[in-house]
Amino acid sequence: MPTARPHLAARARPLLAWAGLRRPAALLFAWAALRFLAALVIVLLAAAWCRGAEASPPGEPATALWWEDLEGTLRLEPADAEAIVRGVRDALARGDAGVEDLPARWAADRAARIVFLSATDGSRPARVAMGAGRGLGAALEASLRELLRRGVRDRDAAWVKLDVVSERSPRRTYLPGVPLAVEKLMDGVAFSRDLSLAFLPLEVASHGLVDVPGRWLPSRLGPALAARGLPAALRNDPRWRKPSAAWTFRTESWFAGGGEIFRLQRGHRRVEDVDPPRLLGAARAGGEYLRRAVSPDGRFTYSYRPLGGIAEDDYNLVRHAGTVYAMYELLEEAGDAGLLAAAERAADYLLRFVQPFGEAEDGMSILASEDRVKLGGVALAIVALVQRSRVTGDRGSAAVLERLGRYLLHSQRDDGSFVHERHLPSGRPREDFVSDYYPGEALLALLRLNAFDGGERWLEAAERGARYLIRVRDRGVETRELIHDHWLLYALSELYRRRPGEEYLEHAMRICEAIIARQTVDSPHADLRGSYGDPPRSTPAATRSEGLLAAHRMASGSGRADLAQRILEAARRGVAFQLRTQLGPGSTLHLEDPRAPL
């Protein structure tokens, strides 16, 4: 039979006797002391293991500073930021990590700082390096050393972005599957010293690292890790399945490229005001994207999602026609052979959908879209084709325009209203569908036909349609509740020049008041001023700005100087917001193909 193992207290008696501890109280004291010593050994061993783990973390290179060490906020003056970015570019050109001529304030800085540098030649996602140190200069040098270690040189840095951490949230707890409170394009996310990973606001958005509810998605980390030179296997690290420390943070972000250095906000260039050269440059950049978006057969890449580089199959022929019109409008201001060739292909594609409607003797044509005909599609096809003739001088579409115009007349009821949509092939009106914007598009098309061939019937139909919208559709509607009908503003502006009528002017001014009342003016976020709605989008700002500018001509010509000024100021705010939303290299450098959306 095996010998029983003695109890720990019995085994300790010789030691206790040697120590002179023979009484029961002394025995209990000694037993407690032994347990304390054992626990202390375990804690010390765990601490040693943690120190060893932190010495070679799985993420960023080891640093003595981490997010819990940051205090306060940081703000860079524009002159200082530009000098620092130039210093970074010069360091990359020299191939060393020293930032020369650091502004005096920052050369003397010794606070805990974290910075990120992102660099790309524009053909691939930016490589990103994080650096931490006591003082901004030390943090910059740490980040530059990492970029240089990974082979980044001047030729790889056509676009460079500097992100200096300006503020961070208090420590949070990351829980797998639980949403993080992240404001899109404003907040970056950092994790514990153990994980040693942090991602910029633009990285989080460009790589889709947070879903709509705000949950962190480690499975999508691959491209972001590759941009850091880190192994893709980290996206499967078991620590993502456990609670962890986390912080959100914001940065002062500056971009250098194309001979310019400028500040970014939400990944977009900060724009406070507009001027003609900037406007024309932005319009040409938009035209260049449209030129590349037209396929050889004339169809547009209708919807492109930079996240994943996905071109969606959805299509809208009404918007195709409106885009062709925009291209010819730009050509009237800034001729370009490449843009003209693309616009011609897109116009020819549009003409493929023109087909006869009704009896042959009626002489009507429509723009057929799937199994229906849309009033707006016919109208914008007319607008686009008239503008094409105006730019190119080619009147070869005259017969098509006549037939499309006859369909508009056929679709107008006696009271001036329109049939908005018909089923095909029956031609039966779809009475349950009404568009806010089709009537205004139809009026503009009729007025453009009048300008094209001088036909009075087009002008008379436009007047009947305008009177219906003013006296029936919008009668009794509070000004603030009026439809922001930009197409109607275009049409009323042209109609007022040809048939001056006080009701046209008054209604246009009411629509302007409705638009101005809904514009975001006092947002604490400067980049959202001039927008409309929540969340703000670029398209509503674009259309309303166009409508306001058309109405501005009416107000100016009618002696309403004060209102004209208010309209112009609202339009300028809207255009400035549009410029802030236009994608540029500073917005796209973290994408898989940075040049594709430009």
Coordinates of C-alpha atoms in Angstrom, one line a residue:
M1 CA 0.0 0.0 0.0
P2 CA 1.5 3.4 -1.0
T3 CA 2.6 5.6 1.9
A4 CA 0.3 8.6 2.4
R5 CA 1.8 12.0 1.6
P6 CA 2.2 14.1 4.7
H7 CA 0.1 17.2 5.1
L8 CA 1.9 20.4 4.2
A9 CA 1.8 21.6 7.8
A10 CA 3.2 18.4 9.1
R11 CA 6.0 18.6 6.5
A12 CA 6.7 22.1 7.6
R13 CA 7.1 21.3 11.3
P14 CA 10.9 20.7 11.2
L15 CA 11.3 24.1 9.5
L16 CA 9.0 25.8 12.0
A17 CA 10.7 24.1 14.9
W18 CA 14.0 25.4 13.6
A19 CA 12.5 28.8 13.4
G20 CA 11.2 28.5 17.0
L21 CA 7.5 28.5 16.0
R22 CA 5.8 25.7 17.9
R23 CA 2.5 27.1 19.1
P24 CA -0.7 26.8 16.9
A25 CA -1.0 30.6 16.3
A26 CA 2.5 30.6 15.0
L27 CA 1.7 27.7 12.7
L28 CA -1.3 29.5 11.2
F29 CA 0.8 32.6 10.7
A30 CA 3.5 30.6 8.9
W31 CA 0.9 28.9 6.7
A32 CA -0.5 32.3 5.6
A33 CA 3.0 33.6 4.9
L34 CA 3.8 30.6 2.7
R35 CA 0.5 31.2 0.7
F36 CA 1.3 34.9 0.3
L37 CA 4.8 34.0 -0.9
A38 CA 3.4 31.5 -3.4
A39 CA 0.9 34.1 -4.8
L40 CA 3.7 36.7 -5.0
V41 CA 5.9 34.4 -7.1
I42 CA 3.0 33.8 -9.5
V43 CA 2.4 37.5 -9.9
L44 CA 6.1 38.2 -10.5
L45 CA 6.2 35.4 -13.1
A46 CA 3.1 36.8 -14.9
A47 CA 4.6 40.3 -14.9
A48 CA 7.9 39.0 -16.3
W49 CA 5.9 37.2 -19.0
C50 CA 3.9 40.3 -19.9
R51 CA 7.2 42.3 -20.1
G52 CA 8.5 39.7 -22.5
A53 CA 5.4 39.8 -24.6
E54 CA 5.5 43.7 -24.7
A55 CA 9.1 43.6 -25.8
S56 CA 8.1 41.9 -29.1
P57 CA 4.4 42.8 -29.6
P58 CA 2.5 41.3 -32.5
G59 CA 1.6 44.7 -34.1
E60 CA 3.6 47.9 -34.3
P61 CA 7.3 48.0 -33.5
A62 CA 8.0 48.1 -29.7
T63 CA 7.7 51.5 -28.1
A64 CA 8.0 52.7 -24.5
L65 CA 4.9 54.9 -25.0
W66 CA 1.4 53.8 -25.8
W67 CA -2.1 55.4 -25.9
E68 CA -2.6 55.5 -22.1
D69 CA 0.5 57.8 -21.9
L70 CA -0.9 60.6 -24.1
E71 CA -2.3 63.6 -22.3
G72 CA -4.2 66.8 -23.3
T73 CA -4.7 67.9 -26.9
L74 CA -2.5 69.1 -29.7
R75 CA -3.0 71.8 -32.4
L76 CA -0.6 72.6 -35.3
E77 CA -0.5 76.0 -36.8
P78 CA -0.7 75.8 -40.6
A79 CA 2.8 77.2 -41.1
D80 CA 4.2 74.7 -38.6
A81 CA 2.4 71.8 -40.2
E82 CA 3.6 72.8 -43.7
A83 CA 7.2 73.1 -42.4
I84 CA 7.0 69.6 -40.8
V85 CA 5.5 68.0 -43.9
R86 CA 8.3 69.5 -46.0
G87 CA 10.8 68.2 -43.5
V88 CA 9.4 64.7 -43.8
R89 CA 9.5 64.9 -47.6
D90 CA 13.1 66.0 -47.5
A91 CA 14.0 63.3 -45.0
L92 CA 12.6 60.6 -47.4
A93 CA 14.4 62.2 -50.3
R94 CA 17.7 62.0 -48.3
G95 CA 17.0 58.5 -47.0
D96 CA 17.4 59.4 -43.3
A97 CA 15.1 59.8 -40.3
G98 CA 16.1 63.3 -39.2
V99 CA 13.5 66.1 -39.7
E100 CA 15.5 69.2 -40.3
D101 CA 14.4 72.7 -39.4
L102 CA 11.6 71.6 -37.1
P103 CA 9.7 74.7 -35.8
A104 CA 11.2 75.9 -32.6
R105 CA 8.1 75.1 -30.5
W106 CA 8.1 71.5 -31.6
A107 CA 11.9 71.1 -31.5
A108 CA 11.6 71.8 -27.7
D109 CA 8.6 69.6 -27.3
R110 CA 9.0 66.7 -24.8
A111 CA 5.4 65.6 -24.3
A112 CA 4.3 62.0 -25.2
R113 CA 3.4 62.1 -28.9
I114 CA 2.2 59.6 -31.5
V115 CA 2.3 60.3 -35.2
F116 CA 1.5 58.3 -38.4
L117 CA 3.2 58.8 -41.8
S118 CA 1.5 57.4 -45.0
A119 CA 3.3 57.3 -48.3
T120 CA 2.5 56.0 -51.8
D121 CA 3.4 56.5 -55.4
G122 CA -0.3 56.5 -56.2
S123 CA -0.3 53.1 -57.8
R124 CA -0.9 51.1 -54.6
P125 CA -2.2 51.6 -51.1
A126 CA -0.1 53.9 -48.9
R127 CA 2.4 52.2 -46.6
V128 CA 1.7 53.4 -43.0
A129 CA 4.2 53.8 -40.2
M130 CA 3.4 54.7 -36.6
G131 CA 5.9 56.4 -34.3
A132 CA 5.9 57.4 -30.7
G133 CA 8.3 59.4 -28.6
R134 CA 8.9 62.1 -26.1
G135 CA 8.4 65.1 -28.2
L136 CA 7.0 65.5 -31.8
G137 CA 10.5 65.3 -33.3
A138 CA 11.2 61.9 -31.6
A139 CA 7.8 60.5 -32.8
L140 CA 8.5 61.7 -36.3
E141 CA 11.9 60.1 -36.4
A142 CA 10.5 56.8 -35.1
S143 CA 7.9 56.8 -37.9
L144 CA 10.4 57.8 -40.6
R145 CA 12.8 55.0 -39.4
E146 CA 10.0 52.5 -39.9
L147 CA 9.2 53.8 -43.4
L148 CA 12.8 53.7 -44.4
R149 CA 13.3 50.3 -42.9
R150 CA 10.5 49.1 -45.2
G151 CA 12.2 50.6 -48.3
V152 CA 10.2 53.7 -48.8
R153 CA 12.1 56.5 -50.6
D154 CA 11.4 59.7 -52.4
R155 CA 10.1 57.8 -55.5
D156 CA 7.6 56.0 -53.4
A157 CA 6.3 59.2 -51.8
A158 CA 4.4 61.1 -54.5
W159 CA 1.7 61.4 -52.0
V160 CA 2.5 61.8 -48.3
K161 CA 0.1 62.2 -45.4
L162 CA 1.1 63.3 -41.9
D163 CA -1.3 62.4 -39.0
V164 CA -0.4 63.8 -35.6
V165 CA -2.6 62.5 -32.8
S166 CA -4.4 65.5 -31.4
E167 CA -6.7 63.9 -28.8
R168 CA -7.9 60.6 -27.6
S169 CA -10.8 59.2 -25.7
P170 CA -10.5 57.8 -22.1
R171 CA -9.7 54.1 -22.0
R172 CA -12.5 51.9 -23.2
T173 CA -13.1 48.2 -23.3
Y174 CA -13.2 46.4 -26.6
L175 CA -15.7 43.5 -26.5
P176 CA -16.0 41.2 -29.5
G177 CA -19.2 41.8 -31.4
V178 CA -20.1 44.9 -29.4
P179 CA -20.3 48.2 -31.3
L180 CA -17.5 50.8 -30.7
A181 CA -18.6 54.4 -30.6
V182 CA -16.7 55.5 -33.7
E183 CA -17.6 58.6 -35.7
K184 CA -17.0 57.8 -39.4
L185 CA -13.9 59.4 -40.9
M186 CA -13.2 61.3 -37.7
D187 CA -12.2 58.6 -35.2
G188 CA -9.2 56.2 -35.4
V189 CA -9.1 53.1 -33.2
A190 CA -6.2 51.9 -31.0
F191 CA -6.0 48.7 -29.0
S192 CA -4.0 47.6 -25.9
R193 CA -0.3 47.6 -25.7
D194 CA -0.5 43.8 -25.8
L195 CA -2.1 43.9 -29.3
S196 CA -0.1 47.0 -30.2
L197 CA -2.3 48.0 -33.1
A198 CA -3.8 51.4 -34.1
F199 CA -5.6 52.5 -37.3
L200 CA -6.2 55.9 -38.7
P201 CA -9.7 57.2 -39.3
L202 CA -9.2 57.0 -43.0
E203 CA -7.8 53.5 -42.8
V204 CA -10.9 52.4 -40.8
A205 CA -13.2 53.8 -43.5
S206 CA -11.0 52.7 -46.5
H207 CA -10.7 49.1 -45.4
G208 CA -14.2 48.8 -43.9
L209 CA -12.9 47.9 -40.4
V210 CA -16.1 48.9 -38.7
D211 CA -19.6 47.8 -39.9
V212 CA -22.7 50.0 -39.8
P213 CA -23.6 49.3 -36.2
G214 CA -20.0 50.1 -35.3
R215 CA -18.6 46.5 -34.6
W216 CA -14.9 45.9 -35.2
L217 CA -14.3 43.5 -38.0
P218 CA -10.9 41.7 -37.6
S219 CA -11.6 39.6 -40.6
R220 CA -11.1 42.7 -42.8
L221 CA -7.7 43.6 -41.4
G222 CA -5.7 42.0 -44.2
P223 CA -5.1 45.1 -46.4
A224 CA -4.5 47.4 -43.4
L225 CA -2.0 45.0 -41.9
A226 CA -0.2 44.7 -45.3
A227 CA 0.0 48.6 -45.4
R228 CA 1.9 48.3 -42.1
G229 CA 4.2 45.5 -43.2
L230 CA 2.6 43.2 -40.6
P231 CA 1.6 39.6 -41.2
A232 CA -2.0 39.0 -42.3
A233 CA -2.3 36.2 -39.7
L234 CA -2.8 38.9 -37.1
R235 CA -6.4 39.2 -38.2
N236 CA -7.0 35.7 -36.8
D237 CA -5.1 36.5 -33.5
P238 CA -7.1 34.8 -30.6
R239 CA -7.0 38.1 -28.7
W240 CA -9.6 39.5 -31.0
R241 CA -12.0 37.1 -29.3
K242 CA -11.3 38.5 -25.8
P243 CA -12.0 41.8 -24.1
S244 CA -9.2 44.3 -24.5
A245 CA -8.3 47.9 -23.8
A246 CA -9.2 50.3 -26.6
W247 CA -9.2 54.0 -27.4
T248 CA -10.6 56.2 -30.2
F249 CA -8.5 59.1 -31.3
R250 CA -8.4 62.0 -33.7
T251 CA -5.6 63.5 -35.7
E252 CA -4.4 66.7 -37.3
S253 CA -4.0 65.5 -40.8
W254 CA -2.0 67.1 -43.6
F255 CA -1.4 66.0 -47.2
A256 CA 1.4 66.7 -49.6
G257 CA 1.2 65.9 -53.3
G258 CA 1.1 67.6 -56.7
G259 CA 3.2 70.5 -55.4
E260 CA 0.7 71.4 -52.7
I261 CA 0.4 70.9 -48.9
F262 CA -3.0 71.2 -47.4
R263 CA -5.0 70.2 -44.4
L264 CA -7.5 67.3 -44.5
Q265 CA -10.7 66.9 -42.5
R266 CA -12.6 63.6 -42.8
G267 CA -10.1 62.7 -45.4
H268 CA -11.1 65.6 -47.6
R269 CA -9.4 68.9 -48.4
R270 CA -10.6 71.7 -46.2
V271 CA -12.2 74.4 -48.3
E272 CA -13.5 77.6 -46.7
D273 CA -14.2 79.6 -49.8
V274 CA -14.5 79.2 -53.6
D275 CA -12.9 81.0 -56.5
P276 CA -13.2 80.6 -60.3
P277 CA -9.9 78.7 -60.8
R278 CA -10.7 76.2 -58.0
L279 CA -14.2 75.7 -59.4
L280 CA -13.0 75.1 -62.9
G281 CA -10.3 72.7 -61.7
A282 CA -12.9 70.8 -59.7
A283 CA -15.2 70.6 -62.7
R284 CA -12.4 69.4 -64.9
A285 CA -11.5 66.7 -62.4
G286 CA -15.1 65.6 -62.4
G287 CA -15.1 65.6 -66.2
E288 CA -12.0 63.5 -66.2
Y289 CA -13.7 60.9 -64.0
L290 CA -16.7 60.8 -66.3
R291 CA -14.5 60.5 -69.3
R292 CA -12.9 57.4 -67.8
A293 CA -16.3 56.1 -66.6
V294 CA -17.6 55.8 -70.2
S295 CA -17.1 52.4 -71.7
P296 CA -16.3 51.9 -75.4
D297 CA -20.0 51.2 -76.0
G298 CA -21.1 54.5 -74.3
R299 CA -22.4 53.0 -71.0
F300 CA -21.2 54.6 -67.8
T301 CA -19.8 52.8 -64.8
Y302 CA -22.9 53.9 -62.9
S303 CA -21.9 53.1 -59.4
Y304 CA -18.4 52.5 -58.1
R305 CA -17.6 51.4 -54.6
P306 CA -13.9 52.2 -53.8
L307 CA -14.0 49.7 -50.9
G308 CA -13.2 46.6 -52.8
G309 CA -13.1 48.3 -56.1
I310 CA -16.6 47.1 -57.0
A311 CA -18.5 48.5 -60.1
E312 CA -22.2 47.7 -59.5
D313 CA -24.5 46.5 -62.3
D314 CA -27.4 48.8 -61.4
Y315 CA -28.3 51.4 -64.0
N316 CA -30.6 54.4 -64.5
L317 CA -31.2 55.8 -68.0
V318 CA -32.7 59.0 -66.7
R319 CA -29.4 59.8 -64.8
H320 CA -27.4 58.6 -67.9
A321 CA -29.2 61.4 -69.9
G322 CA -28.5 64.0 -67.1
T323 CA -24.8 63.0 -67.0
V324 CA -24.5 63.4 -70.8
Y325 CA -26.0 66.9 -70.4
A326 CA -23.4 67.7 -67.7
M327 CA -20.6 66.6 -69.9
Y328 CA -21.7 68.8 -72.7
E329 CA -22.2 71.7 -70.3
L330 CA -18.5 71.3 -69.2
L331 CA -17.4 71.1 -72.8
E332 CA -19.0 74.5 -73.4
E333 CA -16.8 76.0 -70.7
A334 CA -13.6 73.9 -71.1
G335 CA -13.1 72.1 -74.4
D336 CA -11.3 68.8 -74.2
A337 CA -11.0 66.3 -77.1
G338 CA -11.0 63.2 -74.8
L339 CA -14.1 64.4 -72.9
L340 CA -15.9 65.2 -76.2
A341 CA -15.2 61.7 -77.6
A342 CA -16.6 60.1 -74.4
A343 CA -19.6 62.4 -74.4
E344 CA -20.4 61.5 -78.0
R345 CA -20.2 57.7 -77.2
A346 CA -22.5 58.3 -74.2
A347 CA -25.0 60.3 -76.3
D348 CA -25.0 57.6 -79.0
Y349 CA -25.7 55.0 -76.3
L350 CA -28.7 57.1 -75.2
L351 CA -30.0 57.3 -78.8
R352 CA -30.2 53.5 -78.9
F353 CA -33.1 53.6 -76.4
V354 CA -35.2 56.1 -78.5
Q355 CA -38.1 54.2 -80.2
P356 CA -41.4 55.1 -81.8
F357 CA -44.5 55.5 -79.6
G358 CA -48.2 55.4 -80.6
E359 CA -49.4 55.4 -84.1
A360 CA -47.0 56.2 -86.9
E361 CA -48.9 59.3 -87.9
D362 CA -48.5 60.7 -84.4
G363 CA -44.8 61.1 -85.0
M364 CA -43.8 60.5 -81.4
S365 CA -40.8 58.8 -79.8
I366 CA -39.9 57.9 -76.3
L367 CA -36.9 56.8 -74.3
A368 CA -37.7 53.2 -73.4
S369 CA -36.3 52.0 -70.1
E370 CA -37.1 48.3 -69.5
D371 CA -40.9 47.9 -69.5
R372 CA -41.8 51.6 -69.0
V373 CA -41.3 55.1 -70.3
K374 CA -40.4 57.8 -67.8
L375 CA -41.3 61.5 -68.4
G376 CA -38.0 62.5 -66.9
G377 CA -36.0 60.2 -69.2
V378 CA -37.6 61.7 -72.3
A379 CA -37.1 65.3 -70.9
L380 CA -33.5 64.9 -70.0
A381 CA -32.7 63.2 -73.3
I382 CA -34.0 66.3 -75.0
V383 CA -32.0 68.6 -72.7
A384 CA -28.8 66.5 -73.4
L385 CA -29.3 66.4 -77.2
V386 CA -30.0 70.1 -77.5
Q387 CA -26.9 70.9 -75.4
R388 CA -24.9 68.5 -77.7
S389 CA -26.1 70.4 -80.8
R390 CA -25.2 73.7 -79.1
V391 CA -21.6 72.6 -78.3
T392 CA -20.9 70.7 -81.6
G393 CA -23.0 72.7 -84.0
D394 CA -24.4 69.4 -85.3
R395 CA -28.2 69.6 -85.8
G396 CA -28.5 66.0 -86.9
S397 CA -30.7 65.2 -84.0
A398 CA -33.4 67.6 -85.0
A399 CA -35.9 64.9 -86.1
V400 CA -35.4 62.9 -83.0
L401 CA -35.9 66.0 -80.8
E402 CA -39.1 66.8 -82.7
R403 CA -40.5 63.3 -82.0
L404 CA -39.5 63.3 -78.3
G405 CA -41.0 66.8 -77.9
R406 CA -44.3 65.6 -79.4
Y407 CA -44.4 62.9 -76.7
L408 CA -44.1 65.6 -74.0
L409 CA -47.0 67.4 -75.5
H410 CA -49.0 64.1 -75.7
S411 CA -48.2 63.5 -72.0
Q412 CA -49.4 66.9 -70.8
R413 CA -53.0 67.0 -69.6
D414 CA -55.4 69.9 -70.2
D415 CA -54.7 71.4 -66.8
G416 CA -51.0 71.5 -67.5
S417 CA -50.0 68.4 -65.4
F418 CA -48.1 65.5 -66.9
V419 CA -48.3 61.7 -67.0
H420 CA -45.1 60.8 -65.2
E421 CA -44.8 57.2 -66.3
R422 CA -46.3 54.7 -68.7
H423 CA -46.3 50.9 -69.0
L424 CA -44.8 49.4 -72.1
P425 CA -45.8 48.1 -74.6
S426 CA -49.4 49.1 -73.7
G427 CA -48.6 52.8 -73.2
R428 CA -51.1 52.8 -70.3
P429 CA -50.4 55.6 -67.7
R430 CA -49.1 54.4 -64.4
E431 CA -51.4 56.5 -62.1
D432 CA -49.8 55.4 -58.8
F433 CA -46.4 56.9 -59.6
V434 CA -45.5 60.6 -59.2
S435 CA -42.0 62.1 -59.3
D436 CA -41.3 65.4 -57.6
Y437 CA -38.8 66.3 -60.3
Y438 CA -40.1 65.0 -63.6
P439 CA -42.4 68.0 -64.3
G440 CA -39.6 70.5 -63.8
E441 CA -37.4 68.4 -66.1
A442 CA -40.2 68.4 -68.7
L443 CA -40.6 72.2 -68.5
L444 CA -36.9 72.7 -69.0
A445 CA -36.9 70.3 -72.0
L446 CA -39.8 72.3 -73.6
L447 CA -37.9 75.6 -73.1
R448 CA -34.8 74.1 -74.6
L449 CA -36.8 72.9 -77.6
N450 CA -38.1 76.4 -78.0
A451 CA -34.5 77.7 -78.0
F452 CA -33.5 75.1 -80.5
D453 CA -36.2 75.6 -83.2
G454 CA -38.2 78.6 -82.0
G455 CA -41.5 76.7 -81.8
E456 CA -44.1 78.6 -79.9
R457 CA -46.0 75.4 -79.0
W458 CA -43.1 74.4 -76.8
L459 CA -43.1 77.7 -74.9
E460 CA -46.9 77.6 -74.5
A461 CA -46.8 74.1 -73.1
A462 CA -44.0 75.2 -70.7
E463 CA -46.2 78.0 -69.4
R464 CA -49.2 75.7 -68.9
G465 CA -47.0 73.3 -66.9
A466 CA -45.5 76.1 -64.8
R467 CA -48.9 77.5 -63.9
Y468 CA -50.1 74.1 -62.9
L469 CA -47.2 73.6 -60.5
I470 CA -47.5 77.0 -59.0
R471 CA -51.3 77.3 -58.8
V472 CA -52.2 73.6 -58.1
R473 CA -49.4 71.4 -56.9
D474 CA -47.8 74.0 -54.7
R475 CA -50.8 76.0 -53.8
G476 CA -51.2 76.5 -50.0
V477 CA -48.0 74.7 -49.2
E478 CA -45.9 76.4 -46.5
T479 CA -42.7 77.9 -47.9
R480 CA -40.5 75.7 -45.7
E481 CA -42.3 72.6 -47.0
L482 CA -41.9 73.3 -50.7
I483 CA -40.1 70.7 -52.8
H484 CA -36.5 71.7 -53.4
D485 CA -37.2 71.5 -57.1
H486 CA -34.0 72.6 -58.8
W487 CA -35.2 71.6 -62.2
L488 CA -38.2 73.9 -61.8
L489 CA -35.8 76.7 -60.8
Y490 CA -33.8 76.2 -64.0
A491 CA -37.1 76.2 -66.0
L492 CA -38.6 79.3 -64.2
S493 CA -35.3 81.2 -64.8
E494 CA -35.5 80.6 -68.5
L495 CA -39.3 81.1 -68.7
Y496 CA -39.0 84.4 -66.8
R497 CA -36.5 85.7 -69.4
R498 CA -38.9 84.9 -72.3
R499 CA -42.3 85.5 -70.7
P500 CA -41.7 87.7 -67.7
G501 CA -44.4 86.9 -65.1
E502 CA -44.5 88.0 -61.5
E503 CA -45.8 84.6 -60.3
Y504 CA -42.8 82.8 -61.9
L505 CA -40.5 85.1 -60.0
E506 CA -42.3 84.9 -56.7
H507 CA -42.5 81.1 -56.8
A508 CA -38.8 80.8 -57.6
M509 CA -38.0 83.0 -54.7
R510 CA -40.2 80.9 -52.4
I511 CA -38.3 77.8 -53.4
C512 CA -35.0 79.5 -52.7
E513 CA -36.3 80.5 -49.2
A514 CA -37.2 76.8 -48.6
I515 CA -33.8 75.7 -49.7
I516 CA -31.9 78.3 -47.6
A517 CA -34.0 77.4 -44.5
R518 CA -32.9 73.8 -44.7
Q519 CA -29.2 74.4 -45.3
T520 CA -26.8 73.5 -42.5
V521 CA -25.1 76.8 -41.5
D522 CA -24.0 76.6 -37.8
S523 CA -22.7 73.0 -37.5
P524 CA -19.9 72.6 -34.9
H525 CA -18.2 70.6 -37.7
A526 CA -16.9 73.3 -40.2
D527 CA -16.7 70.8 -43.0
L528 CA -20.5 70.1 -42.9
R529 CA -21.5 73.7 -43.3
G530 CA -23.3 74.3 -46.5
S531 CA -24.8 70.8 -46.7
Y532 CA -28.3 69.6 -46.5
G533 CA -29.8 66.7 -44.4
D534 CA -28.4 64.3 -41.9
P535 CA -26.3 62.6 -43.0
P536 CA -25.3 65.2 -45.5
R537 CA -24.7 64.1 -49.1
S538 CA -23.0 65.7 -52.0
T539 CA -25.8 65.2 -54.6
P540 CA -28.4 67.3 -52.8
A541 CA -25.9 70.0 -52.3
A542 CA -25.0 70.0 -56.0
T543 CA -28.5 70.2 -57.3
R544 CA -29.7 72.8 -54.8
S545 CA -26.6 75.0 -55.6
E546 CA -27.4 74.8 -59.3
G547 CA -31.0 75.8 -58.7
L548 CA -30.0 78.7 -56.4
L549 CA -27.6 80.0 -59.0
A550 CA -30.3 79.9 -61.7
A551 CA -32.7 81.8 -59.4
H552 CA -29.9 84.3 -58.5
R553 CA -30.1 85.6 -62.1
M554 CA -33.8 86.2 -61.7
A555 CA -33.4 88.0 -58.3
S556 CA -30.6 90.1 -59.6
G557 CA -32.5 91.1 -62.7
S558 CA -35.6 92.0 -60.8
G559 CA -34.0 94.5 -58.4
R560 CA -34.1 92.2 -55.4
A561 CA -30.5 92.9 -54.3
D562 CA -30.8 91.7 -50.7
L563 CA -32.4 88.4 -51.6
A564 CA -30.0 87.9 -54.5
Q565 CA -27.1 88.3 -52.1
R566 CA -28.6 85.7 -49.7
I567 CA -29.2 83.3 -52.5
L568 CA -25.6 83.8 -53.7
E569 CA -24.2 83.2 -50.2
A570 CA -26.1 80.0 -49.8
A571 CA -25.0 78.8 -53.2
R572 CA -21.3 79.5 -52.3
R573 CA -21.7 77.6 -49.0
G574 CA -23.2 74.7 -50.9
V575 CA -20.5 74.7 -53.5
A576 CA -17.8 74.9 -50.8
F577 CA -19.3 71.8 -49.2
Q578 CA -19.3 70.0 -52.6
L579 CA -15.6 70.8 -53.0
R580 CA -14.9 69.3 -49.6
T581 CA -16.6 66.0 -50.6
Q582 CA -14.8 65.7 -53.9
L583 CA -12.4 62.8 -53.8
G584 CA -8.7 63.6 -54.2
P585 CA -5.4 61.8 -53.4
G586 CA -5.7 62.7 -49.8
S587 CA -9.0 60.8 -49.6
T588 CA -8.0 57.7 -51.6
L589 CA -4.4 56.9 -50.7
H590 CA -5.4 54.0 -48.4
L591 CA -7.5 52.3 -51.0
E592 CA -6.5 49.2 -53.0
D593 CA -6.4 51.3 -56.2
P594 CA -5.9 54.9 -55.1
R595 CA -6.3 56.5 -58.5
A596 CA -9.5 54.6 -59.6
P597 CA -12.0 57.0 -58.0
L598 CA -10.2 60.2 -59.1

